[in-house]
PDB file of C-alpha atoms in Angstrom:
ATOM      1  CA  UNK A   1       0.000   0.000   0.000  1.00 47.00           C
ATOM      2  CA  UNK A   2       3.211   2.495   0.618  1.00 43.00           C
ATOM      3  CA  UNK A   3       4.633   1.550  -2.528  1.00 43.00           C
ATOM      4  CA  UNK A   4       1.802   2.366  -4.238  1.00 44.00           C
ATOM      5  CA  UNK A   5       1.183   5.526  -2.342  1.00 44.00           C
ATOM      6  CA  UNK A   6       4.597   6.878  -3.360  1.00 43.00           C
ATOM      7  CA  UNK A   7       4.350   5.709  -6.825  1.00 46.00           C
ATOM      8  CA  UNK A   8       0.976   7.834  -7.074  1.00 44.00           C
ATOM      9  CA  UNK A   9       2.718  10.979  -5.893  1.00 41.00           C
ATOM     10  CA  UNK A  10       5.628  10.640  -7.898  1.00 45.00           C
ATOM     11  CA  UNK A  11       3.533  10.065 -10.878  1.00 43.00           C
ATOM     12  CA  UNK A  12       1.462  13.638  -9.850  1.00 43.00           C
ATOM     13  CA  UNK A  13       4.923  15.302  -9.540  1.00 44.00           C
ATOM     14  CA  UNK A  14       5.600  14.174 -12.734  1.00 43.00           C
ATOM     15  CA  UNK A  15       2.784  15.484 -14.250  1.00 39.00           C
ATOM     16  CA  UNK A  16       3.164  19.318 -12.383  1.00 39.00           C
ATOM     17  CA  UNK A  17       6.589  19.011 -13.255  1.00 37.00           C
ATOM     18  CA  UNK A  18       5.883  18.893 -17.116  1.00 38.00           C
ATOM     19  CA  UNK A  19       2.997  21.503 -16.750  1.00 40.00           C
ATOM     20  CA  UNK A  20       5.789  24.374 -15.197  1.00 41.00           C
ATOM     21  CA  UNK A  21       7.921  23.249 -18.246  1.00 40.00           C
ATOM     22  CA  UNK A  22       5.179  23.912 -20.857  1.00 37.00           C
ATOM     23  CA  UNK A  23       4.129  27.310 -19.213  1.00 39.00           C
ATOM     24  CA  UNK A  24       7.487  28.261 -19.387  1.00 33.00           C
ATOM     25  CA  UNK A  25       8.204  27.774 -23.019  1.00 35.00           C
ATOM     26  CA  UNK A  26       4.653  29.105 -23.940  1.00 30.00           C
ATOM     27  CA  UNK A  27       6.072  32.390 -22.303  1.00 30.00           C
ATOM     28  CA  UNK A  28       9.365  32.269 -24.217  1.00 32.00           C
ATOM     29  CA  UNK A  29       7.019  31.768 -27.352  1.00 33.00           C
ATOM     30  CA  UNK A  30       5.156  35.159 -26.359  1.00 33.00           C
ATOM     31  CA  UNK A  31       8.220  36.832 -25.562  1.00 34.00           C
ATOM     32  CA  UNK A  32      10.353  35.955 -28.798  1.00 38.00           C
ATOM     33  CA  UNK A  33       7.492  36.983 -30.872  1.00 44.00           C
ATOM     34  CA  UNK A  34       6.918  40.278 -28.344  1.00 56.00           C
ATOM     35  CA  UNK A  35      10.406  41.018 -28.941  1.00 74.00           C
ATOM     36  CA  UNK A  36      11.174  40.203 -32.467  1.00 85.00           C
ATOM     37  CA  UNK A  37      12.559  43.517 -34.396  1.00 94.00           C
ATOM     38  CA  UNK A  38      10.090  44.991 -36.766  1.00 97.00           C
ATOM     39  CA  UNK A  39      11.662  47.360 -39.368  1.00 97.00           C
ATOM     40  CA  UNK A  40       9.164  49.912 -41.209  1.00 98.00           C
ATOM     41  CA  UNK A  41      10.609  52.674 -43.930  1.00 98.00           C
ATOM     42  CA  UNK A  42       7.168  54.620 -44.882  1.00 98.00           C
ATOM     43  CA  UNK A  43       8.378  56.903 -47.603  1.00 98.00           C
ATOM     44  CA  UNK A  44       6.150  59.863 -50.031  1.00 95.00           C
ATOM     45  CA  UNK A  45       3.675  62.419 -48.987  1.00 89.00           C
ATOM     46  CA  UNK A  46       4.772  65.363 -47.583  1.00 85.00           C
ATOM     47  CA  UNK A  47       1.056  66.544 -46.573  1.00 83.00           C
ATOM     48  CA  UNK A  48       0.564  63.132 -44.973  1.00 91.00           C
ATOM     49  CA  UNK A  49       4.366  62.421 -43.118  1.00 93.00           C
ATOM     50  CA  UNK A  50       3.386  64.398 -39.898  1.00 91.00           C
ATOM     51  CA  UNK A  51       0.582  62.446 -39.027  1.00 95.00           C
ATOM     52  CA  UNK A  52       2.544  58.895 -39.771  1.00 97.00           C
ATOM     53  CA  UNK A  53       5.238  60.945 -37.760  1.00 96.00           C
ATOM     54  CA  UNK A  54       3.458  61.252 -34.780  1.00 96.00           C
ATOM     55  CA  UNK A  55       1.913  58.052 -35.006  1.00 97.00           C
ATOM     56  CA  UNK A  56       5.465  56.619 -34.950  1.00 97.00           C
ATOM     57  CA  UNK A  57       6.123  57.957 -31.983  1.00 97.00           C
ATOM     58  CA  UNK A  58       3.314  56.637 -29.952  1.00 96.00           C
ATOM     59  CA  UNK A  59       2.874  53.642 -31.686  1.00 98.00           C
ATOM     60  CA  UNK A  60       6.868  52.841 -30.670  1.00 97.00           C
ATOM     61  CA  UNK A  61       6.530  53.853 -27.088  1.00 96.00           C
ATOM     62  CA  UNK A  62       4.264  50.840 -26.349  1.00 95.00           C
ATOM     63  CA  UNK A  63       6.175  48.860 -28.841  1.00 97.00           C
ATOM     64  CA  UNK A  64      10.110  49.647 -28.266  1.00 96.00           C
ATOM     65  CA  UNK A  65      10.935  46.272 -31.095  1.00 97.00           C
ATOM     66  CA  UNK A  66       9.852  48.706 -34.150  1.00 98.00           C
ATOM     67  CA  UNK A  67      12.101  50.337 -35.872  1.00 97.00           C
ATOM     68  CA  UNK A  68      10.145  53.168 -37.743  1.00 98.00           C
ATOM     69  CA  UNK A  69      11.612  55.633 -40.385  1.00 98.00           C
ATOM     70  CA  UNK A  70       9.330  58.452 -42.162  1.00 98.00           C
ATOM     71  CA  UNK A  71      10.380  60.454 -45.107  1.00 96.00           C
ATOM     72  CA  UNK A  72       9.129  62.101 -47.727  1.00 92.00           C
ATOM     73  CA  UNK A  73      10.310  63.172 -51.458  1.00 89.00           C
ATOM     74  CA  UNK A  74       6.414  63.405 -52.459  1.00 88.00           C
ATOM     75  CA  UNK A  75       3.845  61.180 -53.395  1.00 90.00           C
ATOM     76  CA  UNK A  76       4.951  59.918 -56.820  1.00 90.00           C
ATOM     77  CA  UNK A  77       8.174  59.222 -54.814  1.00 93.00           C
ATOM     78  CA  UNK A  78       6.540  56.874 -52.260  1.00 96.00           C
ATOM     79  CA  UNK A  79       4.299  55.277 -54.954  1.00 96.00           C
ATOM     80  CA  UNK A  80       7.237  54.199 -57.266  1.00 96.00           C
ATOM     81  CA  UNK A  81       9.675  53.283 -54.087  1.00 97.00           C
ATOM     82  CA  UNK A  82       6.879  50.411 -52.755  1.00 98.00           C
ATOM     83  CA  UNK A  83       5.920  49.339 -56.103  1.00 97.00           C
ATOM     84  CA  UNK A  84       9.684  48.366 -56.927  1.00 97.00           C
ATOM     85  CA  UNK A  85      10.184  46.563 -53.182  1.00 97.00           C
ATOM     86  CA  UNK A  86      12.498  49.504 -52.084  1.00 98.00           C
ATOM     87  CA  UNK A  87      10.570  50.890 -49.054  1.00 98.00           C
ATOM     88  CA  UNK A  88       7.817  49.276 -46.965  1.00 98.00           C
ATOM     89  CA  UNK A  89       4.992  51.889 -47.169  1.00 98.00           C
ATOM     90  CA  UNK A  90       4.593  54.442 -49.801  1.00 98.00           C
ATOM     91  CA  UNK A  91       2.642  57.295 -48.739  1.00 97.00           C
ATOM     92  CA  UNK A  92       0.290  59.224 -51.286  1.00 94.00           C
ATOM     93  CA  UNK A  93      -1.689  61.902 -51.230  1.00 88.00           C
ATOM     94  CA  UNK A  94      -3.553  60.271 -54.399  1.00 90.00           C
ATOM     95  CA  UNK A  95      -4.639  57.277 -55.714  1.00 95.00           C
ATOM     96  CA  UNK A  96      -1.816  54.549 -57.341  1.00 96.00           C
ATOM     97  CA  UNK A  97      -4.176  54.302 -59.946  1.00 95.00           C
ATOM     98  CA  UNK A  98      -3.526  58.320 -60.386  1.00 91.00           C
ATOM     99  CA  UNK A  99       0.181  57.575 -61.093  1.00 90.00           C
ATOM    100  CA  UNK A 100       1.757  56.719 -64.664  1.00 89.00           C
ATOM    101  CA  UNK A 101       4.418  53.874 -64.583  1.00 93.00           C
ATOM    102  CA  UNK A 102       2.562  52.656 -61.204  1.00 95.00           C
ATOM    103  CA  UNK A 103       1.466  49.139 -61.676  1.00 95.00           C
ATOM    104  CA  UNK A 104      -1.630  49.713 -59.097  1.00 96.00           C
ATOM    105  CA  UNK A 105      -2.685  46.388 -59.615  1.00 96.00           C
ATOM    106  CA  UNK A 106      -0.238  45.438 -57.017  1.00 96.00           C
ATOM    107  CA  UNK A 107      -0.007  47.721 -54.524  1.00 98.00           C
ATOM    108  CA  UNK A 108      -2.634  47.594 -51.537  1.00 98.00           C
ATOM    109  CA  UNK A 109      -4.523  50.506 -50.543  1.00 97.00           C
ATOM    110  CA  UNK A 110      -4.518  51.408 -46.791  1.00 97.00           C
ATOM    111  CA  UNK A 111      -6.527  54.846 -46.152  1.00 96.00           C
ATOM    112  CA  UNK A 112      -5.775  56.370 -43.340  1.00 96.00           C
ATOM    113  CA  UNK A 113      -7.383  60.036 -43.399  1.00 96.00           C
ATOM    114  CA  UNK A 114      -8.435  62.296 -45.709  1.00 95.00           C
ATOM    115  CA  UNK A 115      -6.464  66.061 -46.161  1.00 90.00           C
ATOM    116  CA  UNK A 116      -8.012  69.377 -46.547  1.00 93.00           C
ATOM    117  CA  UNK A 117      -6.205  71.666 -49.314  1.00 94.00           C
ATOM    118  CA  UNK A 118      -6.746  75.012 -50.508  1.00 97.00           C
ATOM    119  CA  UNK A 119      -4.618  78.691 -51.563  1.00 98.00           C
ATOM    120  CA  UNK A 120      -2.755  80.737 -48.654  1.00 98.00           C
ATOM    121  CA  UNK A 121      -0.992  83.929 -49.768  1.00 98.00           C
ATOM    122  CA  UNK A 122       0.998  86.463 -48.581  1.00 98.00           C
ATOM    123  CA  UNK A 123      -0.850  88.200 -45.740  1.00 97.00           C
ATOM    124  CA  UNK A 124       0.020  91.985 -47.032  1.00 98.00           C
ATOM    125  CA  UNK A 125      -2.089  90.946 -50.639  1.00 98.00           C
ATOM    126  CA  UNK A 126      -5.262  92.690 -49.059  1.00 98.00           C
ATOM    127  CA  UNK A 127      -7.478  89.592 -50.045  1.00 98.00           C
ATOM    128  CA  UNK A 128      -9.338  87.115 -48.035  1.00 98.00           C
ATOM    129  CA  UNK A 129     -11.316  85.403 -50.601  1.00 98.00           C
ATOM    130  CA  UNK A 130     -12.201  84.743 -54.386  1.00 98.00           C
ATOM    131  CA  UNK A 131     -14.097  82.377 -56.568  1.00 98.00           C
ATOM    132  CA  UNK A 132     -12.711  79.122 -58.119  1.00 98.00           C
ATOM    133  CA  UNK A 133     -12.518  80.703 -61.546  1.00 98.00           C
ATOM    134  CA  UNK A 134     -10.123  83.321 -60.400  1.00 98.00           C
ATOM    135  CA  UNK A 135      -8.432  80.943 -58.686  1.00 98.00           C
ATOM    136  CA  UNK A 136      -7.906  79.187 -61.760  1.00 98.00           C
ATOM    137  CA  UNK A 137      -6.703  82.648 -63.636  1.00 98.00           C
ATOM    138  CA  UNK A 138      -4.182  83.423 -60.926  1.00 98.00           C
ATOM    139  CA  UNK A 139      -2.689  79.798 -61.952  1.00 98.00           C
ATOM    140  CA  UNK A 140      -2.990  79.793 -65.484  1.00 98.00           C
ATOM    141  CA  UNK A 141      -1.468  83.269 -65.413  1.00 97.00           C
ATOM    142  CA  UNK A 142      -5.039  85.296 -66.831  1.00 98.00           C
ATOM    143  CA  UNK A 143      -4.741  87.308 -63.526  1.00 98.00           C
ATOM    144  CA  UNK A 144      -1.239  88.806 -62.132  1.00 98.00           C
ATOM    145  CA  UNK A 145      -2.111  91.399 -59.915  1.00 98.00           C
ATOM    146  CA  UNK A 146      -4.181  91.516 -56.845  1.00 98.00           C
ATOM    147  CA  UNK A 147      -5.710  94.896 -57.918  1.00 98.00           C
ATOM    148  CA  UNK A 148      -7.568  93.116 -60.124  1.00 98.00           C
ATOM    149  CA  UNK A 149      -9.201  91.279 -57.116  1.00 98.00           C
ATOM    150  CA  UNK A 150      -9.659  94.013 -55.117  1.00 97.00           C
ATOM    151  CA  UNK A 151      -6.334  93.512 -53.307  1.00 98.00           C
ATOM    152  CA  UNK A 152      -2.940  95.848 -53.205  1.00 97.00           C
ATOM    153  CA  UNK A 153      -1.221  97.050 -56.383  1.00 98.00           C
ATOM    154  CA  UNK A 154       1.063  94.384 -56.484  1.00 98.00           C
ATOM    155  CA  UNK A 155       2.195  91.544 -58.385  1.00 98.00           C
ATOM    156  CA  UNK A 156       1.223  88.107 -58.094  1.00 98.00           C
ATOM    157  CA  UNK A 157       3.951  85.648 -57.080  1.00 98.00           C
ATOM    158  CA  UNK A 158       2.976  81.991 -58.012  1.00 98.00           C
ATOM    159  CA  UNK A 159       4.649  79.521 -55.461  1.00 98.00           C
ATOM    160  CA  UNK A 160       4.173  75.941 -56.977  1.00 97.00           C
ATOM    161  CA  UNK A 161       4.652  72.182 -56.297  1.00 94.00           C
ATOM    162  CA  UNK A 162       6.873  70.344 -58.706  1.00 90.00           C
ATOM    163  CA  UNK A 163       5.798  67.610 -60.872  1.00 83.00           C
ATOM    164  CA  UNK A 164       5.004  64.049 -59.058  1.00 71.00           C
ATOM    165  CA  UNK A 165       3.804  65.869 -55.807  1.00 82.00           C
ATOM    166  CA  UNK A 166       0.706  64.687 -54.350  1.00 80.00           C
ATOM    167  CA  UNK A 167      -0.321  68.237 -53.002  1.00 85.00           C
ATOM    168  CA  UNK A 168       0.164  69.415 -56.501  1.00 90.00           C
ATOM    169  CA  UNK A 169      -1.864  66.607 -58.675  1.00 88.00           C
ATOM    170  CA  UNK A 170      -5.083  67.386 -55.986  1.00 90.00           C
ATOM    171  CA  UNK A 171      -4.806  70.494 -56.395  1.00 95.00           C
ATOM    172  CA  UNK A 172      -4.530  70.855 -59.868  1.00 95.00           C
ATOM    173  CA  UNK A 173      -7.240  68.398 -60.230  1.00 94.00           C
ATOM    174  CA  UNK A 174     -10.098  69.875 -57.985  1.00 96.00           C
ATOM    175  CA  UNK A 175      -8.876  73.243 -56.851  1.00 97.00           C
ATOM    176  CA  UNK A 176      -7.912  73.928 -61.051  1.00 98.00           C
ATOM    177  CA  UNK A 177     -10.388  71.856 -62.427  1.00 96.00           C
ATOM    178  CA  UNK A 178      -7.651  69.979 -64.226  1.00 95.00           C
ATOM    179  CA  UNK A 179      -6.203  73.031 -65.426  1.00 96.00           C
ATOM    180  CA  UNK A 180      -2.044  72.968 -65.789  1.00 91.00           C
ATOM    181  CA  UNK A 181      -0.228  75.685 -63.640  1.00 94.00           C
ATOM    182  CA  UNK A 182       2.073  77.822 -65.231  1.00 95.00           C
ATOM    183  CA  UNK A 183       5.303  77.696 -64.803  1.00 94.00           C
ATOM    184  CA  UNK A 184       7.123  79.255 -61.392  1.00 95.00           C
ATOM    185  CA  UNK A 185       8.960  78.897 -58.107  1.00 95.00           C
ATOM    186  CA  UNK A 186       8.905  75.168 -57.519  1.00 96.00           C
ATOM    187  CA  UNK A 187       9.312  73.815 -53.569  1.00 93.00           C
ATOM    188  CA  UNK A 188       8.592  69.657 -52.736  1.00 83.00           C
ATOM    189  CA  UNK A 189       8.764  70.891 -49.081  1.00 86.00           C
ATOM    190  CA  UNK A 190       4.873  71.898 -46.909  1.00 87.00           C
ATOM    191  CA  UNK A 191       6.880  73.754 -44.644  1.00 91.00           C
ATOM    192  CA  UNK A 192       9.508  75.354 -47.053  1.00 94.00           C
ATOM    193  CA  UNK A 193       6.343  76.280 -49.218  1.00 96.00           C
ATOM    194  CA  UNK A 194       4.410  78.075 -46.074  1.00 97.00           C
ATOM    195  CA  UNK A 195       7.684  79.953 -45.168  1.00 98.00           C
ATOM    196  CA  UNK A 196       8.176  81.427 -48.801  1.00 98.00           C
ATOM    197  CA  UNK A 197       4.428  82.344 -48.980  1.00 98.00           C
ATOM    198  CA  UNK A 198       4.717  84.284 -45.665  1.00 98.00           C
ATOM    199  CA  UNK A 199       8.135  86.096 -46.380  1.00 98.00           C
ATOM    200  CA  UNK A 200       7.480  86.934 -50.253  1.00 98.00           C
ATOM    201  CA  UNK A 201       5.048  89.794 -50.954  1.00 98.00           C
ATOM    202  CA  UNK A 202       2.263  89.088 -53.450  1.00 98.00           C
ATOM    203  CA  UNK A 203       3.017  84.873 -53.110  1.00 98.00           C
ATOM    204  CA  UNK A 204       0.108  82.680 -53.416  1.00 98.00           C
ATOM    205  CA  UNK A 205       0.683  78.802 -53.203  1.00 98.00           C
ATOM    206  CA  UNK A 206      -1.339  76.123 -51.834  1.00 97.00           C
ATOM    207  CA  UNK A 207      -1.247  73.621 -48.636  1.00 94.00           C
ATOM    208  CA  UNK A 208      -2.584  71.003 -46.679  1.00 87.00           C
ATOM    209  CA  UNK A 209      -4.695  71.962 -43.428  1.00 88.00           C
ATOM    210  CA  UNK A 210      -2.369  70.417 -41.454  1.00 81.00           C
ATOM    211  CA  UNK A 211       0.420  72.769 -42.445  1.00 88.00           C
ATOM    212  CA  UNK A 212      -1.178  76.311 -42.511  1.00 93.00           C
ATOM    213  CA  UNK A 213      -0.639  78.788 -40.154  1.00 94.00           C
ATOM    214  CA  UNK A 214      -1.389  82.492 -38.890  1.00 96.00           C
ATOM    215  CA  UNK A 215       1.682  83.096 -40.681  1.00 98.00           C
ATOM    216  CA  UNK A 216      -0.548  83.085 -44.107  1.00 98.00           C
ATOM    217  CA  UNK A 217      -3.699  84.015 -44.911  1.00 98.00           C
ATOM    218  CA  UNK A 218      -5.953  80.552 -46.384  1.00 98.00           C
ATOM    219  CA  UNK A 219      -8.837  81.731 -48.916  1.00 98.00           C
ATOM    220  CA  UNK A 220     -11.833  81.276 -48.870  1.00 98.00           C
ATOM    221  CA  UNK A 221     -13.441  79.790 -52.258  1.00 98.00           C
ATOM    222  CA  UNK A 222     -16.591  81.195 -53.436  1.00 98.00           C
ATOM    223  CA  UNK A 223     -17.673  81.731 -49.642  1.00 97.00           C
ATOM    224  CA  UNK A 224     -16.737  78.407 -48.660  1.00 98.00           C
ATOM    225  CA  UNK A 225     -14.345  78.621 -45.996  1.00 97.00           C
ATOM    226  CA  UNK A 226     -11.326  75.595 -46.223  1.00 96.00           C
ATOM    227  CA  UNK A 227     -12.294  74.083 -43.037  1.00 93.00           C
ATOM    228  CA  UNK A 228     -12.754  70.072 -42.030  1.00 91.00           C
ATOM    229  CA  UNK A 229     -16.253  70.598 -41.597  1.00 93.00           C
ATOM    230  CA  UNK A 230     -16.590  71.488 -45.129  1.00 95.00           C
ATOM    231  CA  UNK A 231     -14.235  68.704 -46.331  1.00 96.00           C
ATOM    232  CA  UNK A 232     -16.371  66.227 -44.759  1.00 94.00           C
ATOM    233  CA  UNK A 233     -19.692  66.639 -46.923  1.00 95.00           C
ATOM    234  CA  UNK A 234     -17.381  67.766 -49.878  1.00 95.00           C
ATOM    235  CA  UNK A 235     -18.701  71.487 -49.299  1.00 96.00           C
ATOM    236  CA  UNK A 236     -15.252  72.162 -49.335  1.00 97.00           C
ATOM    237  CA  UNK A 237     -13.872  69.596 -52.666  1.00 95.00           C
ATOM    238  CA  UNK A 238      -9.712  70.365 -52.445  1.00 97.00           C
ATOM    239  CA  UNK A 239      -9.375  67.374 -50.289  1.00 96.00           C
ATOM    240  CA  UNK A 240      -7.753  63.767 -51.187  1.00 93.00           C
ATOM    241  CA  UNK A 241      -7.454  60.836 -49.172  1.00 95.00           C
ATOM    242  CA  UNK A 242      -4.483  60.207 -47.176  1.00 95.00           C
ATOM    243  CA  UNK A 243      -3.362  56.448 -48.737  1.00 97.00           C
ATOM    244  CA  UNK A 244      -0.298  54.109 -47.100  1.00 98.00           C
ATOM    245  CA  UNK A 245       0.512  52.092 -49.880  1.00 98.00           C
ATOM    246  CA  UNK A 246       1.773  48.445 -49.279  1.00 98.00           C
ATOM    247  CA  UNK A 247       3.290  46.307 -52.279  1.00 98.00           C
ATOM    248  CA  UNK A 248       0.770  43.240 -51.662  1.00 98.00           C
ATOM    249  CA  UNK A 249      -0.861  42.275 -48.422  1.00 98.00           C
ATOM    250  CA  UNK A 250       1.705  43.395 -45.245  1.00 98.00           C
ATOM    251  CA  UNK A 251       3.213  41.009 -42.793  1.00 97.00           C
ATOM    252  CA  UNK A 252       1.745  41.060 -39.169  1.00 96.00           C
ATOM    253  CA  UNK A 253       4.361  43.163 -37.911  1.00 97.00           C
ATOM    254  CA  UNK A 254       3.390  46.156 -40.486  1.00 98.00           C
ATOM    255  CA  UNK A 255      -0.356  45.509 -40.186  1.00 98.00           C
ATOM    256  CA  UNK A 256      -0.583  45.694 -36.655  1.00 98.00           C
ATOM    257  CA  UNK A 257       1.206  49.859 -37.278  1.00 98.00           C
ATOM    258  CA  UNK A 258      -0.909  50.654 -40.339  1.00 98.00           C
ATOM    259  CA  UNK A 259      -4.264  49.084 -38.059  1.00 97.00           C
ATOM    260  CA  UNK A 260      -2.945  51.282 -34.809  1.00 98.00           C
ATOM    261  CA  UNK A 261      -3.293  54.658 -37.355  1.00 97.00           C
ATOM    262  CA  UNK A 262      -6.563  53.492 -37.780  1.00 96.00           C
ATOM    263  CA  UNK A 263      -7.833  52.713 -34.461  1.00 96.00           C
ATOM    264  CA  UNK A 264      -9.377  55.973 -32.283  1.00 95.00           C
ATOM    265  CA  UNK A 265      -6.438  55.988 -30.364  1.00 93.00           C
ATOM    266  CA  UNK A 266      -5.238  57.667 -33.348  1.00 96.00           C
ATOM    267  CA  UNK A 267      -8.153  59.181 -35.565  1.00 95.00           C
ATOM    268  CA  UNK A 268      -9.468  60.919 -32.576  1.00 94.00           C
ATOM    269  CA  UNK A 269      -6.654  62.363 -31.162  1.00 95.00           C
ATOM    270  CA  UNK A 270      -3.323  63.298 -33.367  1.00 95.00           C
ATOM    271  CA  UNK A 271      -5.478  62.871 -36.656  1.00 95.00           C
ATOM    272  CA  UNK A 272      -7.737  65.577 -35.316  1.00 92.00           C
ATOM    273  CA  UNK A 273      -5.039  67.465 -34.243  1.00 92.00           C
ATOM    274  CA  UNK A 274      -2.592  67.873 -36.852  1.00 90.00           C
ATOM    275  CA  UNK A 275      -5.649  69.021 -39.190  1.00 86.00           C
ATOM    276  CA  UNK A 276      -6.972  66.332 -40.810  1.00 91.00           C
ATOM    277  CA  UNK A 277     -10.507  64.502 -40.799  1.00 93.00           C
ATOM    278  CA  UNK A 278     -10.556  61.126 -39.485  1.00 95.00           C
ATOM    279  CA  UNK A 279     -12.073  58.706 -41.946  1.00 91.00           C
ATOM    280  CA  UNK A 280     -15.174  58.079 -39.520  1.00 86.00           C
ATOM    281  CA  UNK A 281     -16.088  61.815 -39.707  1.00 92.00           C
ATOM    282  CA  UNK A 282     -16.340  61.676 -43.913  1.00 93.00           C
ATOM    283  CA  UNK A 283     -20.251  61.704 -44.607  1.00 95.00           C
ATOM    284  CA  UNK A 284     -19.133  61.064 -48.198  1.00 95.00           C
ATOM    285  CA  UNK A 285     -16.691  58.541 -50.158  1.00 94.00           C
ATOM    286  CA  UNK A 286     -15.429  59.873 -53.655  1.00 95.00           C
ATOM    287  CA  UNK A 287     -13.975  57.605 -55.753  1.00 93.00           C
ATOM    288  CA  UNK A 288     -10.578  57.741 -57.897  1.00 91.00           C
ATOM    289  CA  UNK A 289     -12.765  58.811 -60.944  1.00 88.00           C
ATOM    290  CA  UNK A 290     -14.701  61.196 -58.922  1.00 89.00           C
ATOM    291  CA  UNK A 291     -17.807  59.526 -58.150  1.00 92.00           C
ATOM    292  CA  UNK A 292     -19.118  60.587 -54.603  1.00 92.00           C
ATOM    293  CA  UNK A 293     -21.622  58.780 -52.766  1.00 94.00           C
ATOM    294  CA  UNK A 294     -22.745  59.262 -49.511  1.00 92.00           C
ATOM    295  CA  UNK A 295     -21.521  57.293 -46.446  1.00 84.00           C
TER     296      UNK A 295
END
């Protein structure tokens, strides 16, 4: 009856034994996949990099094994960098479809918010609003004076974006109504861009929400202020989509940062905050062609 006593408990030990050793390397499991190094290069949009900036930064607080870079160099930039493999995101300001050499049939679409655009000038021009078809003059170079608008004797100075920028393809397309800007001043940087515009008298250019400023005055368009309120039922219609281009479907690792931009730890807080609407707040979706239907 001992013997069989002892055998019992040894067999129980046994048993508790092997359970300890199977919690332990379930928690080694967690941990090595907790710990293993994520690297992310996210790489285009100048309108779009500060709010993928300060994403990065809270995203990698609570997760210290990502390695995050975010640059820009424009949309076209960040299109054609992810659809040859060279970059893990490419961040647009348009749609891949949008883009000429792009093979969009590759490239996964990950919207993320939507951008406000519209004209800022020079805040000594003496004008705080004027219709979309003087807007289109100043551009096309019909108008070159701000007298003409009611403003100061002066000329106007046209600040532009160059070719392949983002900024520059919406706002050619639905500030310009497809119209091609003449040719000027050139600057790929937002912030370069608002710093010119303030400093140079007569400059008009054009910039995200996100990036203007009391140090520039932002027209008004046909008595439609540029605000996110407007943007959201397309009141307002210089606006794109903020897009985070993958090349194919991502890995977990990069899935679980573009789904954190997503989440309303981010749309309700830095999305809101930089100046940008938050995908939930759109009460319309417009389509690469144009189509918009209501949400």
């Amino acid at each position: 009856m001992k013997k069989m006593i002892l055998t019992t408990l040894a067999i129980a030990a046994g048993v508790v034994l092997t359970g300890c050793g199977s919690n332990s390397n379930s928690s080694e499991a967690t941990d090595k996949t907790t710990n293993e190094q994520v690297k992310i290069v996210a790489v285009g949009s100048t309108a779009l990099q500060p709010l993928v900036d300060a994403a990065k930064d809270q995203f990698v607080a609570d997760e210290p094994n990502y390695s995050i870079s975010v640059q820009g160099g424009g949309s076209g930039t960040g299109l054609s960098q992810v659809a040859d493999g060279a970059v893990t995101i490419g961040n647009s300001d348009v749609f891949a479809e949008e883009k000429s050499g792009i093979d969009a049939d590759k490239l996964v679409d990950h919207k993320v918010a939507v951008v406000g655009m519209g004209p800022v000038v020079n805040k000594d021009v003496g004008v705080k609003e004027i219709t979309k078809s003087e807007l289109i003059d100043i551009f096309t170079g019909k108008i070159t004076n701000w007298k003409d608008l009611g403003g100061k004797d002066q000329a106007i100075e046209v600040i532009n974006r160059p070719e392949g920028s983002g900024t520059r393809a919406t706002f050619e397309k639905w500030g310009l109504d497809g119209a091609t800007s003449i040719k000027s001043q050139e600057q790929d940087s937002s912030g370069t861009v608002r710093q010119i515009v303030s400093q140079t008298p007569g400059a008009i250019s054009y910039l995200a929400f996100s990036y203007m400023d009391d140090s520039t005055v932002a027209l008004s368009l046909d008595g439609v202020k540029p605000t996110e309120e407007n943007v959201a039922d397309n009141s307002w219609p210089i606006w794109s989509y903020e897009h985070m281009y993958t090349n194919g479907e991502p890995d977990a690792g990069v899935k679980k940062f573009l789904d954190y931009i997503v989440s309303d730890d981010v749309q309700k807080s830095i999305v809101k905050e930089l100046g940008y609407v938050p995908i939930t707040d759109m009460k319309i979706e417009r389509s690469v062609d144009g189509a918009v239907t209501n949400n």
